[in-house]
Amino acid sequence: MKYSNTVYGYKDGKEVIEYRLVNNQGNVFRCLNYGAVVTAIEIPDRSGQVENVVLGFDHLKDYIKDSPYFGAIVGRVAGRIKDGRWGELQLTKNEGQNHIHGGNQNFSQVVWDSEMITGADYTGVLFTHTSPADDNGYPGNLKVQVTYYWTNDNCWKMKIKAVTDETTLFNPTNHTYFNLSGNVKRTILDHTLQVSSDTFAETDREKCPTGRLLSVEGTPFDFRKPVRIGHAIHKQPSGYDTPFKLTSGFIQLFDDSSGRKLTIQTDREAVVVFSTTGMNEDYLVAGEKMSSHRGIALETQELPDAVHHPQFQSIVIHPGHTYTCQTEYQFSVEDTLS
Ligand code: G6D
């Protein structure tokens, strides 16, 4: 295992560092202490060709100016909170009348403290950040630790811990967009997606959950068996920006052309699948304009807008307890999907 770190730029007078973790197979995981952004995961395809399987930019200025949360830790609370209301408290309204992804200067837009860590079968980075009381309207000084481990068998493990000194809300996610074709050379339409989910959260016109959990049976939201994403989007032309309630924490993405497979295992309640349908932007990703289906975000989290829907898992955390969660992203190569 090898690792190195280089200065990637500066933000708010702080040094932004890029970490480059190389496992025993020679495969590389890169991340920044800005937003704890995963900038690249470089792994082989079936023929041994090593390529990047996540969307990202080449320069810090692009992450600061344009990023739709590429690779970043999102929080304090991922997703939308209707009217930005939590009881009497008013959170920042940063998407129309609603609050999204923790508000302004959220976790994805700050420089975290960071240090390299190593173990018997991994190298990693420990990120820490304290979000002060009243940050975007949230109570409590919240101390957050995010740890990324890059193991010798091509697994990225993410562990998150947090403590607060006042009762507050916490529902973080990582917002990496995957594209297993390698260096974004094809869209994700030929990938297959499998999600262990019997129900999904119905959303309103503003993409806020209505509170109803609907059965996936007989709908384009049924990914209990692997489904080609292009086929699913043919039936659901507006694509997916959809919270799925998980039954076993298992999610799988497979690209038959390259043979690359991503198996996600999480202890979170849900995953928001964001298919990037209709995303047509001026910025470039891997040398071409960002457009529909160049990546898919698989955001493990608790169901969004839980504060308004008691049937969803609570995201309230209290002083005196340490919040923990974890998600593992295992990369492998397969001949066919087993
Ligand atoms: C999220 O659910 C949201 C999307 O609606 C948003 O556009 C994206 O982040 C940037 O996952």
CSV table of C-alpha atoms and ligand atoms in Angstrom, one decimal:
chain,number,residue,atom,x,y,z
A,1,MET,CA,0.0,0.0,0.0
A,2,LYS,CA,1.2,3.5,-0.8
A,3,TYR,CA,-0.2,6.9,-0.3
A,4,SER,CA,0.7,10.5,-1.0
A,5,ASN,CA,-0.8,13.9,-0.5
A,6,THR,CA,-0.4,17.1,-2.6
A,7,VAL,CA,-1.7,20.6,-2.2
A,8,TYR,CA,-4.6,20.9,-4.6
A,9,GLY,CA,-5.4,24.6,-4.0
A,10,TYR,CA,-6.7,27.0,-1.3
A,11,LYS,CA,-10.1,27.8,0.0
A,12,ASP,CA,-10.9,30.3,2.7
A,13,GLY,CA,-7.2,30.7,3.4
A,14,LYS,CA,-6.9,26.9,4.1
A,15,GLU,CA,-4.9,24.4,2.2
A,16,VAL,CA,-6.9,21.9,0.2
A,17,ILE,CA,-5.1,18.6,0.0
A,18,GLU,CA,-5.6,15.7,-2.4
A,19,TYR,CA,-5.0,12.3,-1.0
A,20,ARG,CA,-3.9,9.5,-3.3
A,21,LEU,CA,-4.3,6.1,-1.8
A,22,VAL,CA,-2.9,3.1,-3.7
A,23,ASN,CA,-3.8,-0.4,-2.7
A,24,ASN,CA,-1.7,-3.6,-3.1
A,25,GLN,CA,-3.3,-4.2,-6.5
A,26,GLY,CA,-2.1,-0.8,-7.7
A,27,ASN,CA,-5.7,0.6,-7.8
A,28,VAL,CA,-6.1,4.3,-6.8
A,29,PHE,CA,-8.6,6.1,-4.7
A,30,ARG,CA,-8.3,9.9,-4.5
A,31,CYS,CA,-10.1,12.4,-2.3
A,32,LEU,CA,-9.9,16.0,-1.1
A,33,ASN,CA,-10.3,17.5,2.3
A,34,TYR,CA,-12.6,20.0,0.6
A,35,GLY,CA,-16.1,18.6,1.1
A,36,ALA,CA,-14.4,15.2,1.7
A,37,VAL,CA,-14.9,14.9,-2.0
A,38,VAL,CA,-14.0,11.5,-3.7
A,39,THR,CA,-12.4,12.7,-6.9
A,40,ALA,CA,-11.5,9.4,-8.5
A,41,ILE,CA,-11.7,5.6,-8.0
A,42,GLU,CA,-9.5,3.9,-10.6
A,43,ILE,CA,-10.1,0.2,-11.1
A,44,PRO,CA,-9.6,-2.4,-13.9
A,45,ASP,CA,-12.2,-3.6,-16.3
A,46,ARG,CA,-12.5,-7.2,-17.5
A,47,SER,CA,-9.4,-6.8,-19.7
A,48,GLY,CA,-7.4,-5.2,-17.0
A,49,GLN,CA,-7.7,-1.6,-18.2
A,50,VAL,CA,-7.6,0.7,-15.3
A,51,GLU,CA,-10.1,3.7,-15.5
A,52,ASN,CA,-11.9,6.1,-13.2
A,53,VAL,CA,-15.5,5.1,-12.3
A,54,VAL,CA,-16.8,8.3,-10.6
A,55,LEU,CA,-17.6,11.8,-11.9
A,56,GLY,CA,-15.3,14.6,-11.0
A,57,PHE,CA,-13.4,17.7,-12.1
A,58,ASP,CA,-9.7,18.3,-12.6
A,59,HIS,CA,-9.4,21.5,-10.6
A,60,LEU,CA,-10.6,22.9,-7.2
A,61,LYS,CA,-12.1,26.0,-8.9
A,62,ASP,CA,-14.5,23.8,-10.7
A,63,TYR,CA,-15.6,22.0,-7.5
A,64,ILE,CA,-16.1,25.3,-5.9
A,65,LYS,CA,-18.0,26.9,-8.8
A,66,ASP,CA,-20.0,24.2,-10.5
A,67,SER,CA,-20.2,21.0,-8.5
A,68,PRO,CA,-23.6,19.3,-8.1
A,69,TYR,CA,-22.1,17.6,-5.0
A,70,PHE,CA,-19.7,15.4,-7.0
A,71,GLY,CA,-18.2,12.9,-4.6
A,72,ALA,CA,-19.0,15.1,-1.6
A,73,ILE,CA,-20.2,14.5,1.9
A,74,VAL,CA,-23.6,16.2,2.2
A,75,GLY,CA,-25.1,17.5,5.4
A,76,ARG,CA,-26.0,18.2,8.1
A,77,VAL,CA,-29.2,16.8,6.5
A,78,ALA,CA,-29.2,15.3,3.0
A,79,GLY,CA,-32.3,15.9,0.8
A,80,ARG,CA,-35.1,18.3,1.2
A,81,ILE,CA,-36.9,19.6,4.3
A,82,LYS,CA,-40.3,21.0,3.4
A,83,ASP,CA,-40.4,24.8,4.0
A,84,GLY,CA,-37.1,24.4,5.8
A,85,ARG,CA,-39.2,23.9,9.0
A,86,TRP,CA,-38.4,21.8,12.0
A,87,GLY,CA,-41.1,22.6,14.6
A,88,GLU,CA,-40.5,26.2,15.6
A,89,LEU,CA,-37.1,26.3,13.9
A,90,GLN,CA,-36.5,27.9,10.5
A,91,LEU,CA,-33.6,26.4,8.5
A,92,THR,CA,-32.1,28.1,5.5
A,93,LYS,CA,-34.3,28.0,2.4
A,94,ASN,CA,-31.9,27.3,-0.3
A,95,GLU,CA,-34.2,25.7,-2.9
A,96,GLY,CA,-37.3,27.8,-3.4
A,97,GLN,CA,-39.3,27.5,-0.1
A,98,ASN,CA,-37.4,24.4,0.9
A,99,HIS,CA,-34.1,23.5,2.6
A,100,ILE,CA,-31.8,21.1,0.7
A,101,HIS,CA,-28.6,19.3,1.5
A,102,GLY,CA,-27.8,21.2,4.7
A,103,GLY,CA,-28.1,24.8,3.3
A,104,ASN,CA,-25.4,27.2,2.3
A,105,GLN,CA,-21.7,26.5,2.9
A,106,ASN,CA,-22.8,23.0,3.9
A,107,PHE,CA,-20.4,20.0,4.5
A,108,SER,CA,-19.7,19.7,0.8
A,109,GLN,CA,-18.3,23.3,0.6
A,110,VAL,CA,-16.0,23.5,3.6
A,111,VAL,CA,-12.4,22.4,4.1
A,112,TRP,CA,-12.3,19.6,6.7
A,113,ASP,CA,-9.4,18.8,9.0
A,114,SER,CA,-7.8,15.6,7.7
A,115,GLU,CA,-5.2,13.0,8.4
A,116,MET,CA,-3.9,9.8,6.8
A,117,ILE,CA,-4.6,6.5,8.5
A,118,THR,CA,-3.2,3.1,7.8
A,119,GLY,CA,-4.1,-0.5,8.9
A,120,ALA,CA,-3.2,-4.0,8.0
A,121,ASP,CA,-5.2,-4.1,4.8
A,122,TYR,CA,-6.1,-0.5,4.0
A,123,THR,CA,-5.0,3.1,3.8
A,124,GLY,CA,-7.5,5.9,4.5
A,125,VAL,CA,-8.3,9.4,5.5
A,126,LEU,CA,-10.0,10.6,8.7
A,127,PHE,CA,-11.9,13.9,8.1
A,128,THR,CA,-13.2,16.0,11.0
A,129,HIS,CA,-15.4,19.1,10.9
A,130,THR,CA,-17.3,21.0,13.6
A,131,SER,CA,-20.5,22.6,12.4
A,132,PRO,CA,-21.2,25.5,14.9
A,133,ALA,CA,-24.6,25.9,16.6
A,134,ASP,CA,-27.1,27.8,14.4
A,135,ASP,CA,-25.3,26.7,11.2
A,136,ASN,CA,-28.1,27.1,8.6
A,137,GLY,CA,-30.5,27.3,11.5
A,138,TYR,CA,-29.6,23.9,13.1
A,139,PRO,CA,-29.1,23.8,16.9
A,140,GLY,CA,-26.1,22.3,18.6
A,141,ASN,CA,-22.4,22.3,18.0
A,142,LEU,CA,-22.0,19.2,15.9
A,143,LYS,CA,-18.7,17.4,15.7
A,144,VAL,CA,-18.5,15.1,12.7
A,145,GLN,CA,-15.9,12.5,11.7
A,146,VAL,CA,-15.9,10.9,8.3
A,147,THR,CA,-13.4,8.1,7.6
A,148,TYR,CA,-12.7,6.6,4.2
A,149,TYR,CA,-10.8,3.3,4.0
A,150,TRP,CA,-9.5,2.0,0.7
A,151,THR,CA,-8.8,-1.7,1.1
A,152,ASN,CA,-6.6,-4.1,-0.8
A,153,ASP,CA,-9.6,-5.8,-2.3
A,154,ASN,CA,-11.0,-2.6,-3.9
A,155,CYS,CA,-13.5,-1.8,-1.2
A,156,TRP,CA,-14.2,1.8,-0.2
A,157,LYS,CA,-15.6,1.8,3.3
A,158,MET,CA,-17.1,5.0,4.7
A,159,LYS,CA,-17.9,5.4,8.4
A,160,ILE,CA,-19.5,8.5,9.9
A,161,LYS,CA,-19.7,9.5,13.5
A,162,ALA,CA,-21.1,12.6,15.2
A,163,VAL,CA,-21.7,14.1,18.6
A,164,THR,CA,-23.8,17.1,19.5
A,165,ASP,CA,-24.2,19.3,22.6
A,166,GLU,CA,-27.9,20.0,21.8
A,167,THR,CA,-30.7,18.0,20.3
A,168,THR,CA,-30.4,18.4,16.6
A,169,LEU,CA,-30.9,16.8,13.2
A,170,PHE,CA,-28.4,14.6,11.3
A,171,ASN,CA,-28.8,12.7,8.1
A,172,PRO,CA,-25.5,12.8,6.1
A,173,THR,CA,-24.7,11.1,2.8
A,174,ASN,CA,-22.0,10.8,0.3
A,175,HIS,CA,-23.0,12.1,-3.1
A,176,THR,CA,-20.7,10.3,-5.5
A,177,TYR,CA,-22.0,9.8,-9.1
A,178,PHE,CA,-20.8,6.4,-10.5
A,179,ASN,CA,-20.2,5.5,-14.1
A,180,LEU,CA,-18.6,2.0,-14.4
A,181,SER,CA,-17.9,2.3,-18.1
A,182,GLY,CA,-14.6,3.9,-17.3
A,183,ASN,CA,-13.6,7.6,-17.7
A,184,VAL,CA,-17.3,8.3,-18.6
A,185,LYS,CA,-16.9,6.9,-22.1
A,186,ARG,CA,-20.5,5.6,-22.2
A,187,THR,CA,-23.7,6.7,-20.3
A,188,ILE,CA,-25.1,4.6,-17.5
A,189,LEU,CA,-28.1,3.5,-19.6
A,190,ASP,CA,-26.6,0.1,-20.2
A,191,HIS,CA,-25.7,-0.4,-16.6
A,192,THR,CA,-28.1,-2.7,-14.6
A,193,LEU,CA,-29.3,-1.5,-11.2
A,194,GLN,CA,-30.6,-3.7,-8.3
A,195,VAL,CA,-32.0,-2.2,-5.1
A,196,SER,CA,-33.3,-4.3,-2.2
A,197,SER,CA,-36.4,-2.2,-1.8
A,198,ASP,CA,-40.1,-3.1,-1.7
A,199,THR,CA,-41.3,0.5,-1.3
A,200,PHE,CA,-40.3,4.0,-2.5
A,201,ALA,CA,-41.3,7.4,-1.1
A,202,GLU,CA,-43.8,9.3,-3.2
A,203,THR,CA,-42.6,12.9,-3.9
A,204,ASP,CA,-44.5,16.1,-4.7
A,205,ARG,CA,-43.7,18.6,-7.5
A,206,GLU,CA,-40.9,20.1,-5.4
A,207,LYS,CA,-39.4,16.6,-4.9
A,208,CYS,CA,-40.4,16.5,-1.2
A,209,PRO,CA,-41.8,13.3,0.1
A,210,THR,CA,-45.6,13.3,0.7
A,211,GLY,CA,-45.2,10.7,3.4
A,212,ARG,CA,-46.7,7.8,1.4
A,213,LEU,CA,-44.5,4.8,0.9
A,214,LEU,CA,-45.7,3.1,-2.3
A,215,SER,CA,-45.1,-0.5,-3.4
A,216,VAL,CA,-42.6,-1.0,-6.2
A,217,GLU,CA,-44.6,-4.0,-7.5
A,218,GLY,CA,-45.6,-3.5,-11.1
A,219,THR,CA,-44.0,0.0,-11.3
A,220,PRO,CA,-40.9,1.3,-13.0
A,221,PHE,CA,-39.5,1.6,-9.4
A,222,ASP,CA,-39.1,-2.2,-9.1
A,223,PHE,CA,-35.4,-2.9,-9.0
A,224,ARG,CA,-35.6,-6.0,-6.8
A,225,LYS,CA,-34.0,-7.9,-9.6
A,226,PRO,CA,-31.3,-6.3,-11.8
A,227,VAL,CA,-32.9,-3.9,-14.4
A,228,ARG,CA,-31.2,-2.2,-17.3
A,229,ILE,CA,-31.4,1.5,-16.4
A,230,GLY,CA,-32.2,2.5,-20.1
A,231,HIS,CA,-35.1,0.1,-20.0
A,232,ALA,CA,-36.4,1.5,-16.7
A,233,ILE,CA,-36.0,5.1,-17.9
A,234,HIS,CA,-38.0,4.2,-21.0
A,235,LYS,CA,-40.9,3.5,-18.7
A,236,GLN,CA,-40.1,6.4,-16.4
A,237,PRO,CA,-38.9,9.2,-18.8
A,238,SER,CA,-38.4,11.8,-16.2
A,239,GLY,CA,-35.8,9.5,-14.6
A,240,TYR,CA,-35.2,8.9,-10.9
A,241,ASP,CA,-34.6,11.3,-8.1
A,242,THR,CA,-36.2,8.8,-5.8
A,243,PRO,CA,-35.9,7.7,-2.2
A,244,PHE,CA,-36.2,3.9,-1.9
A,245,LYS,CA,-36.7,2.4,1.5
A,246,LEU,CA,-34.2,-0.5,1.8
A,247,THR,CA,-35.0,-4.0,3.1
A,248,SER,CA,-31.5,-5.3,3.4
A,249,GLY,CA,-29.2,-2.4,2.7
A,250,PHE,CA,-28.1,-4.0,-0.6
A,251,ILE,CA,-27.6,-2.1,-3.8
A,252,GLN,CA,-25.8,-3.2,-7.0
A,253,LEU,CA,-24.7,-1.6,-10.2
A,254,PHE,CA,-23.2,-3.6,-13.0
A,255,ASP,CA,-21.8,-2.7,-16.4
A,256,ASP,CA,-21.8,-5.7,-18.7
A,257,SER,CA,-19.5,-4.1,-21.3
A,258,SER,CA,-16.6,-3.5,-18.9
A,259,GLY,CA,-17.5,-6.2,-16.4
A,260,ARG,CA,-17.3,-3.8,-13.5
A,261,LYS,CA,-19.6,-4.3,-10.6
A,262,LEU,CA,-20.3,-2.1,-7.6
A,263,THR,CA,-21.9,-3.8,-4.6
A,264,ILE,CA,-23.1,-1.4,-1.9
A,265,GLN,CA,-23.9,-2.6,1.6
A,266,THR,CA,-25.2,0.0,4.1
A,267,ASP,CA,-26.8,0.2,7.5
A,268,ARG,CA,-28.9,3.2,6.4
A,269,GLU,CA,-32.7,3.1,6.0
A,270,ALA,CA,-32.8,4.3,2.4
A,271,VAL,CA,-31.0,5.2,-0.8
A,272,VAL,CA,-31.9,8.1,-3.0
A,273,VAL,CA,-31.3,7.1,-6.6
A,274,PHE,CA,-30.5,10.2,-8.8
A,275,SER,CA,-30.2,9.3,-12.4
A,276,THR,CA,-29.1,12.7,-13.7
A,277,THR,CA,-32.0,12.6,-16.2
A,278,GLY,CA,-32.3,16.1,-17.8
A,279,MET,CA,-29.1,17.4,-16.3
A,280,ASN,CA,-27.7,19.5,-19.1
A,281,GLU,CA,-24.9,21.8,-17.8
A,282,ASP,CA,-22.2,24.0,-19.4
A,283,TYR,CA,-19.4,22.6,-17.3
A,284,LEU,CA,-17.2,19.7,-18.6
A,285,VAL,CA,-16.8,16.3,-17.1
A,286,ALA,CA,-14.1,14.1,-18.6
A,287,GLY,CA,-13.8,16.6,-21.4
A,288,GLU,CA,-17.5,16.7,-22.4
A,289,LYS,CA,-20.5,18.7,-21.3
A,290,MET,CA,-22.4,17.3,-18.4
A,291,SER,CA,-25.6,15.8,-19.8
A,292,SER,CA,-28.3,13.3,-18.9
A,293,HIS,CA,-27.1,9.9,-17.7
A,294,ARG,CA,-23.4,10.5,-17.5
A,295,GLY,CA,-23.5,9.2,-14.0
A,296,ILE,CA,-25.8,7.9,-11.3
A,297,ALA,CA,-25.8,9.0,-7.6
A,298,LEU,CA,-26.6,6.4,-5.0
A,299,GLU,CA,-27.1,8.3,-1.8
A,300,THR,CA,-27.4,6.1,1.2
A,301,GLN,CA,-29.2,8.0,4.0
A,302,GLU,CA,-32.4,8.0,6.1
A,303,LEU,CA,-35.6,8.9,4.2
A,304,PRO,CA,-35.7,12.6,3.4
A,305,ASP,CA,-38.0,15.1,5.2
A,306,ALA,CA,-38.3,12.7,8.1
A,307,VAL,CA,-39.1,15.6,10.4
A,308,HIS,CA,-42.5,15.8,8.8
A,309,HIS,CA,-43.3,12.1,8.5
A,310,PRO,CA,-43.2,10.2,11.8
A,311,GLN,CA,-43.5,6.9,9.9
A,312,PHE,CA,-39.9,7.5,8.6
A,313,GLN,CA,-36.9,6.8,10.7
A,314,SER,CA,-36.1,9.7,13.1
A,315,ILE,CA,-33.0,11.8,12.2
A,316,VAL,CA,-33.0,13.5,15.6
A,317,ILE,CA,-29.8,13.1,17.6
A,318,HIS,CA,-29.2,13.9,21.2
A,319,PRO,CA,-26.3,15.0,23.4
A,320,GLY,CA,-24.6,12.1,25.3
A,321,HIS,CA,-24.9,9.7,22.3
A,322,THR,CA,-22.5,9.1,19.5
A,323,TYR,CA,-24.2,8.7,16.1
A,324,THR,CA,-22.6,6.1,13.8
A,325,CYS,CA,-23.4,4.8,10.4
A,326,GLN,CA,-21.5,3.0,7.6
A,327,THR,CA,-21.6,2.2,3.9
A,328,GLU,CA,-19.3,-0.1,2.0
A,329,TYR,CA,-18.7,0.2,-1.8
A,330,GLN,CA,-17.1,-3.1,-3.1
A,331,PHE,CA,-15.8,-3.0,-6.6
A,332,SER,CA,-15.2,-6.2,-8.6
A,333,VAL,CA,-15.1,-7.6,-12.1
A,334,GLU,CA,-17.5,-10.2,-13.3
A,335,ASP,CA,-18.1,-12.2,-16.5
A,336,THR,CA,-21.8,-12.0,-16.1
A,337,LEU,CA,-24.1,-10.9,-13.3
A,338,SER,CA,-24.5,-13.8,-10.9
B,1,G6D,C1,-29.8,15.4,-5.1
B,1,G6D,O1,-32.2,14.8,-4.9
B,1,G6D,C2,-31.2,15.8,-5.3
B,1,G6D,C3,-31.4,16.2,-6.7
B,1,G6D,O2,-32.7,16.7,-6.9
B,1,G6D,C4,-30.4,17.3,-6.9
B,1,G6D,O3,-30.6,17.9,-8.2
B,1,G6D,C5,-29.0,16.8,-6.8
B,1,G6D,O4,-28.8,16.3,-5.5
B,1,G6D,C6,-27.9,17.7,-7.1
B,1,G6D,O5,-29.5,14.2,-4.9
